[in-house]
Short mmCIF file of C-alpha atoms in Angstrom, two decimals:
data_model
loop_
_atom_site.label_atom_id
_atom_site.label_comp_id
_atom_site.label_asym_id
_atom_site.label_seq_id
_atom_site.Cartn_x
_atom_site.Cartn_y
_atom_site.Cartn_z
CA MET A 176 13.65 35.50 11.90
CA LYS A 177 10.18 34.06 12.48
CA LYS A 178 8.84 35.75 9.32
CA ALA A 179 11.70 34.25 7.24
CA VAL A 180 11.04 30.81 8.63
CA SER A 181 7.29 31.23 8.01
CA PHE A 182 7.86 32.38 4.35
CA ILE A 183 10.24 29.48 3.61
CA THR A 184 7.73 26.94 5.11
CA ASN A 185 4.72 28.31 3.24
CA GLN A 186 6.75 28.68 -0.09
CA TYR A 187 8.64 25.52 -0.20
CA PHE A 188 7.04 23.05 2.25
CA ASN A 189 3.39 23.64 1.65
CA GLU A 190 1.23 20.57 2.08
CA ARG A 191 -0.27 21.06 -1.40
CA LEU A 192 3.11 20.49 -2.90
CA ASP A 193 4.05 17.03 -4.20
CA PHE A 194 6.20 14.79 -2.04
CA ARG A 195 9.30 14.94 -4.29
CA THR A 196 8.83 18.62 -4.87
CA GLN A 197 9.23 19.20 -1.12
CA ILE A 198 12.25 16.88 -1.07
CA PHE A 199 13.74 18.81 -3.99
CA ASN A 200 13.16 22.07 -2.17
CA THR A 201 14.88 20.58 0.93
CA LEU A 202 17.94 19.61 -1.09
CA ALA A 203 18.14 22.99 -2.80
CA LEU A 204 17.86 24.98 0.35
CA LEU A 205 20.40 22.80 2.18
CA TRP A 206 22.87 22.95 -0.63
CA ILE A 207 22.67 26.69 -0.70
CA ALA A 208 23.63 26.57 2.98
CA VAL A 209 26.26 23.76 2.41
CA GLY A 210 27.92 25.63 -0.44
CA ILE A 211 28.32 28.79 1.61
CA VAL A 212 29.55 26.90 4.73
CA SER A 213 31.91 24.81 2.69
CA ALA A 214 33.44 27.85 0.99
CA VAL A 215 34.00 29.40 4.39
CA PHE A 216 35.33 26.16 5.78
CA GLY A 217 37.72 25.89 2.78
CA ALA A 218 39.05 29.40 3.46
CA VAL A 219 39.69 28.51 7.08
CA SER A 220 41.38 25.18 6.20
CA HIS A 221 43.65 26.90 3.61
CA ALA A 222 41.93 25.27 0.62
CA VAL A 223 43.03 26.17 -2.89
CA THR A 224 40.98 29.02 -4.49
CA ILE A 225 39.32 26.86 -7.03
CA THR A 226 37.68 24.76 -4.29
CA ILE A 227 36.15 27.89 -2.64
CA VAL A 228 34.94 29.02 -6.04
CA ILE A 229 33.34 25.68 -6.81
CA ASP A 230 31.55 25.72 -3.40
CA MET A 231 30.20 29.14 -4.04
CA LEU A 232 29.10 28.15 -7.58
CA THR A 233 27.25 25.22 -5.96
CA ALA A 234 25.33 27.55 -3.76
CA VAL A 235 24.50 29.84 -6.64
CA MET A 236 23.43 26.93 -8.86
CA ALA A 237 21.15 25.56 -6.09
CA LEU A 238 19.54 28.99 -5.62
CA VAL A 239 18.89 29.40 -9.29
CA LEU A 240 17.38 25.95 -9.71
CA LEU A 241 15.21 26.47 -6.65
CA CYS A 242 13.87 29.79 -8.07
CA VAL A 243 13.27 28.35 -11.55
CA ALA A 244 11.60 25.20 -10.24
CA ASN A 245 9.12 27.11 -8.08
CA ARG A 246 8.37 29.69 -10.86
CA THR A 247 7.87 27.16 -13.70
CA GLY A 248 6.90 24.02 -11.81
CA LYS A 249 9.54 21.97 -13.66
CA PHE A 250 10.90 20.35 -10.49
CA ARG A 251 11.88 17.05 -12.07
CA ALA A 252 13.92 18.83 -14.80
CA CYS A 253 15.68 20.96 -12.24
CA PHE A 254 16.39 17.98 -10.03
CA LEU A 255 18.00 16.20 -12.97
CA ILE A 256 20.12 19.23 -13.74
CA MET A 257 21.19 19.42 -10.10
CA LEU A 258 21.85 15.64 -9.98
CA VAL A 259 24.08 15.78 -13.09
CA VAL A 260 25.93 18.91 -12.25
CA LEU A 261 26.29 18.41 -8.55
CA PHE A 262 26.71 14.62 -8.19
CA PHE A 263 28.36 13.79 -11.50
CA ILE A 264 30.53 16.96 -12.10
CA LEU A 265 31.21 19.07 -9.00
CA PHE A 266 31.55 16.30 -6.47
CA PRO A 267 34.23 14.38 -8.54
CA ILE A 268 36.08 17.63 -9.17
CA LEU A 269 36.14 18.41 -5.44
CA PHE A 270 37.21 14.85 -4.80
CA PHE A 271 40.34 15.18 -6.94
CA ILE A 272 41.42 18.63 -5.73
CA ARG A 273 40.61 17.93 -2.05
CA GLY A 274 42.82 14.92 -1.26
CA GLY A 275 40.85 12.13 -2.95
CA TYR A 276 39.90 9.27 -0.67
CA LEU A 277 42.05 10.85 2.10
CA GLY A 278 39.74 13.89 2.31
CA GLY A 279 36.17 14.40 3.27
CA MET A 280 34.50 14.13 -0.18
CA PRO A 281 33.68 10.32 0.09
CA SER A 282 31.02 11.37 2.73
CA PHE A 283 29.45 13.57 -0.03
CA PHE A 284 29.44 10.53 -2.30
CA VAL A 285 27.46 8.58 0.30
CA PHE A 286 25.04 11.48 0.64
CA ALA A 287 24.58 11.58 -3.17
CA VAL A 288 23.64 7.83 -3.38
CA VAL A 289 21.27 7.98 -0.42
CA PHE A 290 19.45 11.08 -1.63
CA THR A 291 19.05 9.61 -5.19
CA ILE A 292 17.41 6.60 -3.59
CA ILE A 293 14.96 8.82 -1.73
CA MET A 294 14.22 11.09 -4.68
CA LEU A 295 13.73 8.90 -7.71
CA GLU A 296 11.08 6.31 -8.52
CA TRP A 297 12.25 2.62 -8.24
CA ARG A 298 13.23 1.98 -11.99
CA LYS A 299 15.18 5.23 -12.23
CA ARG A 300 16.47 4.78 -8.77
CA LEU A 301 18.03 1.43 -9.56
CA LEU A 302 19.59 2.70 -12.79
CA VAL A 303 20.97 6.02 -11.48
CA THR A 304 22.32 4.75 -8.08
CA THR A 305 23.96 1.79 -9.71
CA PHE A 306 25.65 4.16 -12.20
CA LEU A 307 26.54 6.64 -9.36
CA ILE A 308 28.18 3.82 -7.37
CA ILE A 309 30.13 2.51 -10.31
CA PHE A 310 31.13 6.13 -11.21
CA TYR A 311 32.40 6.93 -7.65
CA LEU A 312 34.25 3.60 -7.42
CA GLY A 313 35.92 4.60 -10.66
CA CYS A 314 37.07 7.82 -9.04
CA PHE A 315 38.50 5.90 -6.15
CA LEU A 316 40.39 3.53 -8.40
CA ILE A 317 41.77 6.44 -10.43
CA ALA A 318 42.95 8.15 -7.30
CA TYR A 319 44.59 4.94 -6.03
CA PHE A 320 46.41 3.99 -9.23
CA TYR A 321 47.09 7.46 -10.49
CA PRO A 322 47.94 9.48 -7.33
CA GLU A 323 49.28 12.29 -9.39
CA THR A 324 45.73 13.19 -10.42
CA VAL A 325 44.99 14.06 -6.72
CA THR A 326 45.80 17.43 -5.13
CA ALA A 327 47.07 16.45 -1.73
CA PHE A 328 46.57 18.52 1.49
CA ALA A 329 49.36 20.80 2.63
CA THR A 330 49.37 19.41 6.12
CA VAL A 331 47.81 16.37 7.99
CA GLU A 332 45.91 18.87 10.09
CA ASP A 333 44.16 20.24 6.88
CA ALA A 334 43.26 16.71 5.78
CA VAL A 335 41.76 15.79 9.23
CA LEU A 336 39.82 19.07 9.36
CA ASP A 337 38.49 18.47 5.87
CA VAL A 338 37.30 14.95 6.72
CA ILE A 339 35.75 16.06 9.91
CA GLY A 340 34.02 19.12 8.44
CA ARG A 341 32.62 17.42 5.35
CA CYS A 342 31.44 14.43 7.27
CA VAL A 343 29.55 16.70 9.68
CA ILE A 344 28.03 18.75 6.77
CA ALA A 345 27.06 15.61 4.88
CA SER A 346 25.53 13.94 8.03
CA ILE A 347 23.54 17.06 9.07
CA THR A 348 22.26 17.49 5.44
CA LEU A 349 21.24 13.85 5.18
CA ALA A 350 19.68 13.93 8.59
CA VAL A 351 17.52 16.91 7.62
CA VAL A 352 16.51 15.37 4.31
CA ILE A 353 15.48 12.12 6.02
CA HIS A 354 13.71 14.01 8.76
CA GLN A 355 11.78 15.97 6.19
CA HIS A 356 11.02 12.72 4.36
CA LEU A 357 9.52 11.21 7.51
CA ILE A 358 7.43 14.32 8.20
CA ILE A 359 5.94 14.20 4.78
CA TYR A 360 5.40 10.47 5.05
CA ASP A 361 3.59 10.77 8.39
CA ARG A 362 1.52 13.57 7.03
CA LYS A 363 0.49 11.47 4.00
CA MET A 364 -0.30 8.50 6.24
CA LYS A 365 -2.57 10.65 8.40
CA GLN A 366 -4.36 11.92 5.38
CA LEU A 367 -4.86 8.31 4.13
CA GLU A 368 -6.18 7.28 7.54
CA GLN A 369 -8.69 10.11 7.57
CA LEU A 370 -9.80 9.10 3.97
CA ASP A 371 -10.18 5.56 5.14
CA ARG A 372 -12.22 6.40 8.10
CA GLY A 373 -14.43 8.75 6.05
CA ARG A 374 -14.94 6.06 3.49
CA ALA A 375 -15.80 3.53 6.27
CA GLU A 376 -18.23 6.02 7.92
CA LEU A 377 -19.92 6.68 4.59
CA PHE A 378 -20.25 2.87 3.99
CA SER A 379 -21.71 2.45 7.42
CA ASN A 380 -24.28 5.27 7.02
CA ILE A 381 -25.40 4.18 3.57
CA SER A 382 -25.58 0.53 4.64
CA HIS A 383 -27.80 1.37 7.65
CA GLU A 384 -30.11 3.34 5.38
CA MET A 385 -30.42 0.52 2.82
CA LYS A 386 -30.96 -2.29 5.24
CA THR A 387 -34.53 -1.65 6.12
CA PRO A 388 -36.00 -1.21 2.60
CA LEU A 389 -34.07 -4.21 1.37
CA THR A 390 -35.53 -6.31 4.17
CA VAL A 391 -38.98 -5.10 3.26
CA ILE A 392 -38.43 -5.91 -0.55
CA SER A 393 -37.17 -9.44 0.31
CA THR A 394 -40.01 -10.10 2.77
CA TYR A 395 -42.79 -9.05 0.41
CA ALA A 396 -41.18 -10.91 -2.49
CA GLN A 397 -41.24 -14.07 -0.47
CA LEU A 398 -44.86 -13.42 0.55
CA LEU A 399 -45.76 -12.81 -3.08
CA LYS A 400 -44.09 -16.10 -4.03
CA ASN A 401 -46.09 -17.98 -1.43
CA LYS A 402 -49.33 -16.63 -2.73
CA LEU A 403 -48.50 -17.20 -6.42
CA GLU A 404 -47.60 -20.81 -5.78
CA LEU A 405 -51.32 -21.45 -5.05
CA LEU A 406 -52.22 -20.32 -8.53
CA PRO A 407 -51.30 -22.94 -11.25
CA GLU A 408 -51.34 -20.21 -14.05
CA ALA A 409 -48.83 -17.99 -12.23
CA GLN A 410 -45.71 -20.16 -12.30
CA ASP A 411 -43.82 -17.70 -14.42
CA ALA A 412 -44.54 -15.11 -11.74
CA VAL A 413 -43.21 -17.46 -9.09
CA GLU A 414 -39.90 -17.62 -11.00
CA ASP A 415 -39.90 -13.75 -11.18
CA SER A 416 -40.51 -13.43 -7.44
CA LEU A 417 -37.67 -15.85 -6.72
CA LEU A 418 -35.37 -13.64 -8.91
CA ILE A 419 -36.47 -10.55 -6.92
CA THR A 420 -35.78 -12.35 -3.63
CA SER A 421 -32.39 -13.57 -4.95
CA GLU A 422 -31.24 -10.09 -6.14
CA ALA A 423 -32.49 -8.44 -2.95
CA ASN A 424 -30.47 -11.05 -0.90
CA GLN A 425 -27.46 -10.30 -3.09
CA LEU A 426 -27.80 -6.62 -2.57
CA GLY A 427 -28.32 -7.29 1.08
CA LEU A 428 -25.05 -9.19 1.22
CA ILE A 429 -23.15 -6.21 -0.32
CA VAL A 430 -24.79 -3.98 2.36
CA SER A 431 -23.64 -6.45 5.03
CA GLN A 432 -20.18 -6.51 3.66
CA ALA A 433 -20.13 -2.67 3.87
CA LEU A 434 -21.12 -2.80 7.51
CA GLU A 435 -18.45 -5.51 8.21
CA PHE A 436 -15.87 -3.25 6.48
CA SER A 437 -16.78 -0.43 8.77
CA ARG A 438 -16.43 -2.59 11.77
CA THR A 439 -12.90 -3.69 10.69
CA THR A 440 -11.82 -0.07 10.58
CA GLU A 441 -13.46 0.62 13.96
CA GLY A 442 -11.94 -2.42 15.61
CA THR A 443 -15.30 -3.96 16.51
CA LEU A 444 -15.39 -6.81 14.02
CA ILE A 445 -15.47 -9.56 16.69
CA GLN A 446 -18.10 -8.93 19.49
CA GLU A 447 -19.33 -12.06 21.02
CA ILE A 448 -16.90 -15.10 21.52
CA LYS A 449 -18.51 -18.28 22.77
CA PRO A 450 -18.48 -22.07 21.94
CA CYS A 451 -20.52 -22.83 18.72
CA HIS A 452 -20.89 -25.61 16.28
CA ILE A 453 -19.86 -25.08 12.70
CA GLY A 454 -22.50 -27.55 11.33
CA GLU A 455 -25.29 -25.40 12.85
CA ILE A 456 -23.78 -22.31 11.38
CA ILE A 457 -23.56 -23.74 7.96
CA THR A 458 -27.06 -25.16 7.91
CA GLU A 459 -28.50 -21.79 9.13
CA SER A 460 -26.59 -19.84 6.60
CA ILE A 461 -27.72 -21.99 3.68
CA SER A 462 -31.42 -22.09 4.73
CA SER A 463 -31.57 -18.37 5.27
CA HIS A 464 -29.68 -17.17 2.19
CA PHE A 465 -29.68 -19.96 -0.41
CA SER A 466 -32.91 -21.89 0.10
CA GLY A 467 -33.72 -21.46 -3.62
CA ALA A 468 -30.32 -22.30 -4.95
CA SER A 469 -31.11 -26.05 -5.70
CA GLY A 470 -33.44 -27.37 -8.31
CA GLY A 471 -33.98 -26.83 -11.99
CA ASN A 472 -31.42 -26.60 -14.73
CA ASN A 473 -30.72 -22.89 -14.15
CA TYR A 474 -29.69 -23.37 -10.53
CA ASN A 475 -26.60 -24.69 -8.82
CA ARG A 476 -26.90 -27.67 -6.55
CA ILE A 477 -25.48 -27.28 -3.05
CA ASP A 478 -24.27 -30.35 -1.25
CA LEU A 479 -23.53 -30.44 2.45
CA LYS A 480 -20.87 -32.76 3.85
CA ILE A 481 -20.60 -32.13 7.55
CA ASP A 482 -18.89 -34.76 9.67
CA GLU A 483 -20.65 -35.94 12.78
CA GLY A 484 -19.35 -35.30 16.24
CA LEU A 485 -17.28 -32.23 15.36
CA PRO A 486 -16.02 -30.31 18.47
CA PRO A 487 -17.32 -26.79 18.96
CA ILE A 488 -15.20 -23.80 17.93
CA LEU A 489 -14.71 -20.71 20.10
CA ALA A 490 -15.96 -17.94 17.83
CA ASP A 491 -18.42 -15.15 17.08
CA ALA A 492 -21.07 -17.18 15.35
CA ALA A 493 -22.45 -14.19 13.45
CA ARG A 494 -19.12 -13.41 12.00
CA VAL A 495 -18.39 -17.07 11.00
CA ARG A 496 -21.84 -17.08 9.41
CA GLN A 497 -20.76 -14.04 7.39
CA VAL A 498 -17.68 -16.00 6.15
CA VAL A 499 -19.83 -18.93 5.08
CA VAL A 500 -22.33 -16.68 3.32
CA ASN A 501 -19.62 -14.68 1.50
CA LEU A 502 -17.83 -17.81 0.25
CA VAL A 503 -21.03 -19.53 -0.92
CA SER A 504 -22.26 -16.32 -2.58
CA ASN A 505 -18.87 -16.18 -4.56
CA ALA A 506 -19.30 -19.82 -5.55
CA VAL A 507 -22.96 -19.23 -6.67
CA ARG A 508 -21.98 -16.09 -8.69
CA HIS A 509 -19.21 -17.87 -10.53
CA THR A 510 -20.92 -21.29 -11.11
CA LYS A 511 -23.68 -21.76 -13.58
CA GLY A 512 -25.77 -24.93 -13.19
CA GLY A 513 -22.99 -26.68 -11.33
CA ILE A 514 -22.32 -28.28 -7.93
CA ILE A 515 -21.21 -26.41 -4.82
CA THR A 516 -19.99 -28.56 -2.06
CA ILE A 517 -19.76 -27.28 1.60
CA SER A 518 -17.87 -29.48 3.84
CA ALA A 519 -16.79 -29.45 7.49
CA SER A 520 -14.24 -31.85 9.11
CA LEU A 521 -11.71 -32.11 11.92
CA ARG A 522 -8.02 -31.82 11.14
CA GLU A 523 -5.72 -31.96 14.18
CA LYS A 524 -6.74 -29.05 16.42
CA SER A 525 -8.85 -27.18 13.80
CA VAL A 526 -12.25 -27.43 12.28
CA VAL A 527 -11.87 -27.23 8.55
CA LEU A 528 -14.48 -25.62 6.43
CA SER A 529 -14.28 -25.95 2.66
CA VAL A 530 -16.46 -24.40 -0.07
CA THR A 531 -15.81 -26.07 -3.45
CA ASP A 532 -17.37 -25.31 -6.81
CA ASN A 533 -16.86 -26.41 -10.32
CA GLY A 534 -17.41 -23.00 -11.96
CA GLU A 535 -15.26 -20.46 -13.66
CA GLY A 536 -12.13 -20.67 -11.50
CA ILE A 537 -9.68 -17.85 -10.86
CA PRO A 538 -6.77 -16.89 -13.12
CA GLU A 539 -3.51 -17.86 -11.55
CA GLU A 540 -2.10 -14.35 -11.52
CA GLU A 541 -5.12 -13.00 -9.61
CA ILE A 542 -4.98 -15.54 -6.70
CA PRO A 543 -2.44 -13.61 -4.65
CA MET A 544 -4.58 -10.52 -4.77
CA ILE A 545 -8.15 -11.84 -4.22
CA PHE A 546 -8.03 -11.20 -0.31
CA GLU A 547 -6.94 -7.54 -0.87
CA ARG A 548 -9.39 -4.80 -0.10
CA TRP A 549 -11.45 -3.44 -3.00
CA TYR A 550 -10.03 -6.06 -5.44
CA THR A 551 -12.71 -7.37 -7.76
CA GLY A 552 -10.63 -9.05 -10.53
CA ALA A 553 -11.04 -8.57 -14.29
CA GLY A 554 -14.68 -8.27 -15.38
CA ASN A 555 -16.04 -9.12 -11.89
CA VAL A 556 -18.87 -7.27 -10.21
CA GLY A 557 -19.29 -6.56 -6.45
CA SER A 558 -17.82 -4.49 -3.73
CA GLY A 559 -14.43 -6.07 -3.60
CA LEU A 560 -14.80 -6.42 0.11
CA GLY A 561 -16.23 -10.08 0.56
CA LEU A 562 -13.03 -12.08 0.53
CA TYR A 563 -11.09 -9.28 2.40
CA ILE A 564 -13.65 -9.43 5.16
CA CYS A 565 -13.54 -13.20 5.29
CA LYS A 566 -9.71 -13.03 5.79
CA GLN A 567 -10.08 -10.41 8.48
CA ILE A 568 -12.73 -12.39 10.33
CA VAL A 569 -10.81 -15.73 10.09
CA GLU A 570 -7.51 -14.16 11.21
CA ALA A 571 -9.34 -12.39 14.13
CA HIS A 572 -10.26 -15.97 15.26
CA ASN A 573 -6.58 -17.04 15.02
CA GLY A 574 -7.41 -19.11 11.96
CA LYS A 575 -6.40 -19.06 8.39
CA ILE A 576 -8.03 -19.06 4.95
CA THR A 577 -6.51 -20.49 1.76
CA THR A 578 -7.53 -21.07 -1.78
CA GLN A 579 -6.91 -23.37 -4.66
CA SER A 580 -8.27 -22.75 -8.26
CA GLU A 581 -7.94 -23.76 -11.76
CA LEU A 582 -9.38 -21.60 -14.58
CA GLY A 583 -12.32 -23.20 -16.05
CA LYS A 584 -12.50 -26.12 -13.53
CA GLY A 585 -13.48 -24.51 -10.23
CA THR A 586 -12.30 -23.08 -6.91
CA CYS A 587 -11.93 -24.30 -3.32
CA PHE A 588 -11.72 -22.03 -0.39
CA THR A 589 -10.52 -23.59 2.88
CA VAL A 590 -11.00 -22.11 6.34
CA PHE A 591 -9.15 -23.43 9.40
CA LEU A 592 -10.74 -22.41 12.79
CA PRO A 593 -9.23 -23.51 16.07
CA ILE A 594 -11.47 -25.78 18.24
CA ALA A 595 -12.65 -24.52 21.59
#
């Protein structure tokens, strides 16, 4: 017995098999058993010979399709054959020769609809289940208005026995299918979680390795700029050193985003909560990351509009600083020679941070997706983590982040953070 169970598990429910392949195998194996049990049950309940023959043919058909599907790999075609023959032909025949709606076949109709929902993709699912429901309703109406088309049971006891038996068979079969569905779903979810953890660990390791050389590049580029500024004939080289510093900072931001992403998966995103002032966080962020952003025709101008007397927020200052840097970096990347306005004000019980630019803007169809992980948008560069991390940080502080944008006119990101 153990060898048989082990063989069936390895052959038909192997983890390497596709989700719907395993569900098809479940249906086929169950219907082999159901066909045999129904035939025996029909014999006990004095069913007509044709009913017993149909039940046995059902078991044989399920066995043949199971073997063909596993030998050829054509599971979808075999399922469609089973769906048509079993759900659209054999079930209606059994319905009319086993008492119509007074027998147990309506429970099989319910099983057919539920299993089709589980098995098919959503477009085919909608089409086939709708047709199934209409088709079965038609069978009920024919049986009601033309009772002569239905073969009645010999006795009331046979009818009750048929209803109970087929309801039990359908319920057990459906329960097994759903149970198998949940097992496969849980297995896939665990695999996805392992992949996610592996990706986060890889990001974390790479980011740690890149952080030190990036800091060295940025520091020496800044030192080089300071020395070149003393030489009047080296102004072009000063511009080049600024470009090196800017690109190193941009790469450093991507590294920081990767580290923040690993923290979101590890549950260590927020580490030190204490009262802090949003104005100081904004000023520090701009001076450390965007000190060269203003000036000249090729640069954006950054304007600060921070209201005086803002109450402190209860937050992890390092994480809020990351939000400011990410939002301003996005604005700088998508604005060429424009104005980026960073404002902070009080609104009811929240401090409101806004980053507004007059750059490219975001297409309307992309706005609902910009806070999703790995989403970069059409033609955009970057890790696809910046806005996702911003949303995670803000929501971890019991705040919220919103965006308004118009293509070609600019974008405004607004962050609401509760006051301390």
